[in-house]
Amino acid sequence: MPGLEDKYTYGRRPTGAYVPRFRNLGTKSDGKVGFVRGYGVQAGSGREGWIRGASQPGLGADLKRQLREPGPWRITMQGYGECLPRHENYVDLHPERTDQWGIPLLQIKCAWSANERAIREDVKAQTAEMLDAAGCKDVQPYDDDGPPGFSVHEMGTARMGRDPKTSVLNAYNQTHDVPNLFVTDGACMASSSCVNPSLTYMALTARAVDHAVSELTRGAR
């Protein structure tokens, strides 16, 4: 971002920005972007510090002198999209490997589908357009191709449902097969949505605890 070179990130530093989901919100746009569901965008800004010297030409006193002042302002935008539930993504027990107590280790089978990859392409195109419109220079879309679970809070593996044959947990995050076991993280969710899930986890936990206390009060095991 050109200009603002008299402004520093220390003290009253710039805050982050968030662009809520704006794709596939209604029937008018459904099916026209090449994927279902959507994504939100998180943005942040700052000035490059002395660490830029690791890739900057120069040596000795001249390089140190250049790095005494901060570099240019930069803005980054990252999209966080929904990972669709698919039968191909699952967790099971390893047929051979065990831990130190002889319990089979978990093995995770998970990969991006064409829908998630289409979302990522749209994130690059849309955020680049936003930055261009905001007057940014040298806009560089990128995709580090991070694996599932890297930063988007993928969830699942112990889905919630009424039928023990097709689900692990009941409506109170209590396992169907082991009544005194509650799983209150994101395992109960089949989809990751496109927003941070922490408040949802807290709400699920509060409800599960309330149910557990009620069961204990009435003498259930």
CSV table of C-alpha atoms in Angstrom, one decimal:
chain,number,residue,atom,x,y,z
A,1,MET,CA,0.0,0.0,0.0
A,2,PRO,CA,1.8,3.2,-1.1
A,3,GLY,CA,2.1,6.2,1.2
A,4,LEU,CA,1.7,6.3,5.0
A,5,GLU,CA,5.4,6.0,5.4
A,6,ASP,CA,5.2,8.4,8.4
A,7,LYS,CA,3.0,5.9,10.2
A,8,TYR,CA,4.3,3.0,12.3
A,9,THR,CA,2.7,-0.2,13.5
A,10,TYR,CA,3.7,0.3,17.1
A,11,GLY,CA,1.2,1.9,19.5
A,12,ARG,CA,-1.9,2.6,17.6
A,13,ARG,CA,-1.4,-0.2,15.2
A,14,PRO,CA,-3.9,-1.0,12.4
A,15,THR,CA,-6.6,-3.5,13.3
A,16,GLY,CA,-7.6,-6.5,11.3
A,17,ALA,CA,-10.5,-6.5,8.9
A,18,TYR,CA,-13.1,-9.2,8.1
A,19,VAL,CA,-15.3,-9.6,5.0
A,20,PRO,CA,-18.2,-11.9,5.8
A,21,ARG,CA,-19.3,-14.6,3.5
A,22,PHE,CA,-20.8,-13.1,0.3
A,23,ARG,CA,-20.9,-16.0,-2.1
A,24,ASN,CA,-24.0,-18.3,-2.7
A,25,LEU,CA,-26.2,-16.4,-0.2
A,26,GLY,CA,-29.4,-16.8,-2.3
A,27,THR,CA,-30.9,-18.5,-5.3
A,28,LYS,CA,-29.9,-15.6,-7.6
A,29,SER,CA,-26.2,-16.4,-7.4
A,30,ASP,CA,-26.4,-20.2,-6.7
A,31,GLY,CA,-24.6,-22.3,-9.2
A,32,LYS,CA,-22.9,-19.4,-11.0
A,33,VAL,CA,-19.6,-19.4,-9.3
A,34,GLY,CA,-18.6,-23.1,-9.8
A,35,PHE,CA,-18.9,-24.2,-6.2
A,36,VAL,CA,-21.4,-24.5,-3.3
A,37,ARG,CA,-21.3,-22.8,0.1
A,38,GLY,CA,-18.8,-19.9,0.6
A,39,TYR,CA,-16.0,-18.3,2.5
A,40,GLY,CA,-15.1,-15.3,4.7
A,41,VAL,CA,-12.0,-13.2,4.3
A,42,GLN,CA,-9.6,-12.0,7.1
A,43,ALA,CA,-7.2,-9.2,6.4
A,44,GLY,CA,-4.3,-7.6,8.2
A,45,SER,CA,-1.6,-5.0,7.5
A,46,GLY,CA,1.8,-4.0,8.6
A,47,ARG,CA,5.2,-2.6,7.6
A,48,GLU,CA,8.1,-4.9,6.8
A,49,GLY,CA,10.7,-5.0,9.5
A,50,TRP,CA,14.4,-5.8,9.6
A,51,ILE,CA,13.7,-9.5,8.8
A,52,ARG,CA,13.3,-8.4,5.2
A,53,GLY,CA,17.1,-8.3,5.1
A,54,ALA,CA,17.2,-12.0,4.8
A,55,SER,CA,16.1,-11.8,1.1
A,56,GLN,CA,17.3,-8.3,0.4
A,57,PRO,CA,20.6,-7.6,-1.5
A,58,GLY,CA,23.3,-5.9,0.5
A,59,LEU,CA,26.0,-6.5,3.0
A,60,GLY,CA,27.5,-5.1,6.2
A,61,ALA,CA,27.0,-1.5,7.4
A,62,ASP,CA,25.1,-0.5,4.2
A,63,LEU,CA,22.5,-3.3,4.7
A,64,LYS,CA,22.2,-2.5,8.4
A,65,ARG,CA,21.6,1.2,7.6
A,66,GLN,CA,18.8,0.3,5.2
A,67,LEU,CA,17.1,-1.9,7.7
A,68,ARG,CA,17.1,0.7,10.5
A,69,GLU,CA,13.8,2.1,9.1
A,70,PRO,CA,10.8,-0.1,8.4
A,71,GLY,CA,9.9,-1.2,4.9
A,72,PRO,CA,6.7,-0.6,2.9
A,73,TRP,CA,3.2,-1.2,4.1
A,74,ARG,CA,1.7,-4.5,3.0
A,75,ILE,CA,-1.8,-5.9,3.3
A,76,THR,CA,-2.6,-9.6,3.3
A,77,MET,CA,-6.0,-11.2,2.8
A,78,GLN,CA,-6.8,-14.8,3.5
A,79,GLY,CA,-10.0,-16.7,2.7
A,80,TYR,CA,-11.5,-19.3,5.1
A,81,GLY,CA,-14.0,-21.5,3.3
A,82,GLU,CA,-16.2,-24.4,4.2
A,83,CYS,CA,-15.0,-28.0,3.9
A,84,LEU,CA,-17.9,-30.1,2.7
A,85,PRO,CA,-18.7,-33.4,4.5
A,86,ARG,CA,-17.7,-36.4,2.3
A,87,HIS,CA,-17.6,-40.1,2.9
A,88,GLU,CA,-14.0,-40.1,1.5
A,89,ASN,CA,-12.9,-38.1,4.6
A,90,TYR,CA,-12.9,-40.3,7.7
A,91,VAL,CA,-10.9,-41.5,10.7
A,92,ASP,CA,-10.4,-45.1,11.6
A,93,LEU,CA,-8.1,-47.4,13.6
A,94,HIS,CA,-4.8,-48.4,12.1
A,95,PRO,CA,-4.8,-52.1,11.3
A,96,GLU,CA,-1.2,-52.6,12.5
A,97,ARG,CA,0.3,-49.6,14.4
A,98,THR,CA,-0.4,-49.2,18.2
A,99,ASP,CA,0.6,-46.9,21.0
A,100,GLN,CA,2.7,-47.9,24.0
A,101,TRP,CA,-0.4,-49.5,25.7
A,102,GLY,CA,-1.2,-51.6,22.6
A,103,ILE,CA,-4.2,-49.5,21.6
A,104,PRO,CA,-4.5,-49.0,17.8
A,105,LEU,CA,-3.5,-45.6,16.6
A,106,LEU,CA,-5.9,-43.4,14.7
A,107,GLN,CA,-5.3,-42.8,11.0
A,108,ILE,CA,-6.9,-39.9,9.2
A,109,LYS,CA,-8.0,-40.0,5.6
A,110,CYS,CA,-8.7,-36.5,4.4
A,111,ALA,CA,-8.2,-34.5,1.3
A,112,TRP,CA,-9.6,-31.5,-0.5
A,113,SER,CA,-12.4,-32.0,-3.0
A,114,ALA,CA,-12.9,-30.1,-6.2
A,115,ASN,CA,-15.4,-27.8,-4.4
A,116,GLU,CA,-12.8,-26.7,-1.9
A,117,ARG,CA,-10.2,-26.1,-4.6
A,118,ALA,CA,-12.8,-24.0,-6.6
A,119,ILE,CA,-13.4,-21.9,-3.5
A,120,ARG,CA,-9.7,-21.3,-3.2
A,121,GLU,CA,-9.4,-20.1,-6.8
A,122,ASP,CA,-12.3,-17.7,-6.2
A,123,VAL,CA,-10.7,-16.4,-3.0
A,124,LYS,CA,-7.6,-15.4,-5.0
A,125,ALA,CA,-9.6,-13.7,-7.7
A,126,GLN,CA,-11.9,-11.8,-5.4
A,127,THR,CA,-9.3,-10.6,-2.9
A,128,ALA,CA,-7.0,-9.5,-5.7
A,129,GLU,CA,-9.9,-7.5,-7.1
A,130,MET,CA,-10.6,-5.9,-3.7
A,131,LEU,CA,-6.9,-4.9,-3.2
A,132,ASP,CA,-6.7,-3.4,-6.7
A,133,ALA,CA,-9.9,-1.4,-6.1
A,134,ALA,CA,-8.4,-0.2,-2.8
A,135,GLY,CA,-5.4,1.3,-4.6
A,136,CYS,CA,-2.8,-1.4,-3.7
A,137,LYS,CA,0.2,-1.9,-5.9
A,138,ASP,CA,2.0,-5.1,-6.9
A,139,VAL,CA,-0.9,-7.4,-5.9
A,140,GLN,CA,0.3,-11.0,-5.8
A,141,PRO,CA,-2.4,-13.7,-5.4
A,142,TYR,CA,-1.0,-16.9,-3.9
A,143,ASP,CA,-2.0,-20.3,-2.6
A,144,ASP,CA,0.3,-22.2,-0.3
A,145,ASP,CA,-1.9,-25.4,-0.8
A,146,GLY,CA,-2.1,-26.0,3.0
A,147,PRO,CA,-3.4,-29.5,3.9
A,148,PRO,CA,-6.7,-30.1,5.6
A,149,GLY,CA,-6.6,-29.1,9.3
A,150,PHE,CA,-3.9,-26.5,8.7
A,151,SER,CA,-5.9,-23.4,9.6
A,152,VAL,CA,-9.6,-23.7,8.8
A,153,HIS,CA,-10.9,-25.7,11.8
A,154,GLU,CA,-12.1,-28.7,9.9
A,155,MET,CA,-14.5,-30.7,12.0
A,156,GLY,CA,-16.2,-34.1,12.2
A,157,THR,CA,-15.4,-37.8,12.9
A,158,ALA,CA,-18.0,-38.1,15.7
A,159,ARG,CA,-21.1,-36.8,14.2
A,160,MET,CA,-24.3,-35.9,16.1
A,161,GLY,CA,-27.5,-37.7,15.3
A,162,ARG,CA,-30.5,-39.7,16.6
A,163,ASP,CA,-29.6,-43.1,15.1
A,164,PRO,CA,-26.6,-44.9,16.7
A,165,LYS,CA,-26.1,-46.7,13.4
A,166,THR,CA,-25.3,-43.5,11.6
A,167,SER,CA,-23.9,-41.2,14.3
A,168,VAL,CA,-21.7,-41.3,17.4
A,169,LEU,CA,-23.2,-38.6,19.6
A,170,ASN,CA,-26.7,-37.8,20.6
A,171,ALA,CA,-28.2,-34.2,20.8
A,172,TYR,CA,-26.2,-33.5,24.0
A,173,ASN,CA,-22.8,-34.6,22.7
A,174,GLN,CA,-23.1,-37.8,24.7
A,175,THR,CA,-21.9,-41.0,23.0
A,176,HIS,CA,-24.6,-43.5,22.1
A,177,ASP,CA,-22.4,-46.5,23.2
A,178,VAL,CA,-20.7,-45.1,26.3
A,179,PRO,CA,-23.2,-43.0,28.4
A,180,ASN,CA,-20.6,-41.4,30.7
A,181,LEU,CA,-18.6,-40.1,27.7
A,182,PHE,CA,-19.2,-36.6,26.3
A,183,VAL,CA,-17.4,-35.1,23.3
A,184,THR,CA,-17.9,-31.4,23.2
A,185,ASP,CA,-15.5,-30.1,20.6
A,186,GLY,CA,-16.1,-29.8,16.8
A,187,ALA,CA,-16.2,-33.6,16.3
A,188,CYS,CA,-20.0,-33.5,16.4
A,189,MET,CA,-20.2,-31.2,13.3
A,190,ALA,CA,-20.4,-32.6,9.8
A,191,SER,CA,-19.4,-29.3,8.3
A,192,SER,CA,-16.9,-26.7,9.2
A,193,SER,CA,-18.9,-23.7,8.1
A,194,CYS,CA,-16.7,-20.7,7.3
A,195,VAL,CA,-16.4,-18.9,10.6
A,196,ASN,CA,-14.4,-19.5,13.8
A,197,PRO,CA,-16.2,-22.1,15.9
A,198,SER,CA,-15.0,-21.3,19.5
A,199,LEU,CA,-18.3,-19.8,20.7
A,200,THR,CA,-20.2,-22.8,19.3
A,201,TYR,CA,-18.0,-25.2,21.1
A,202,MET,CA,-18.6,-23.3,24.4
A,203,ALA,CA,-22.4,-23.4,23.8
A,204,LEU,CA,-22.3,-27.1,23.1
A,205,THR,CA,-20.2,-27.7,26.2
A,206,ALA,CA,-22.5,-25.7,28.4
A,207,ARG,CA,-25.5,-27.7,27.1
A,208,ALA,CA,-23.7,-31.0,27.5
A,209,VAL,CA,-22.7,-30.2,31.1
A,210,ASP,CA,-26.2,-29.1,32.0
A,211,HIS,CA,-27.6,-32.4,30.6
A,212,ALA,CA,-24.9,-34.4,32.5
A,213,VAL,CA,-25.7,-32.7,35.8
A,214,SER,CA,-29.4,-33.3,35.2
A,215,GLU,CA,-28.8,-37.0,34.6
A,216,LEU,CA,-26.6,-37.3,37.7
A,217,THR,CA,-29.3,-35.5,39.8
A,218,ARG,CA,-31.9,-38.0,38.8
A,219,GLY,CA,-29.6,-40.9,39.4
A,220,ALA,CA,-28.8,-42.0,35.9
A,221,ARG,CA,-25.6,-43.7,35.0
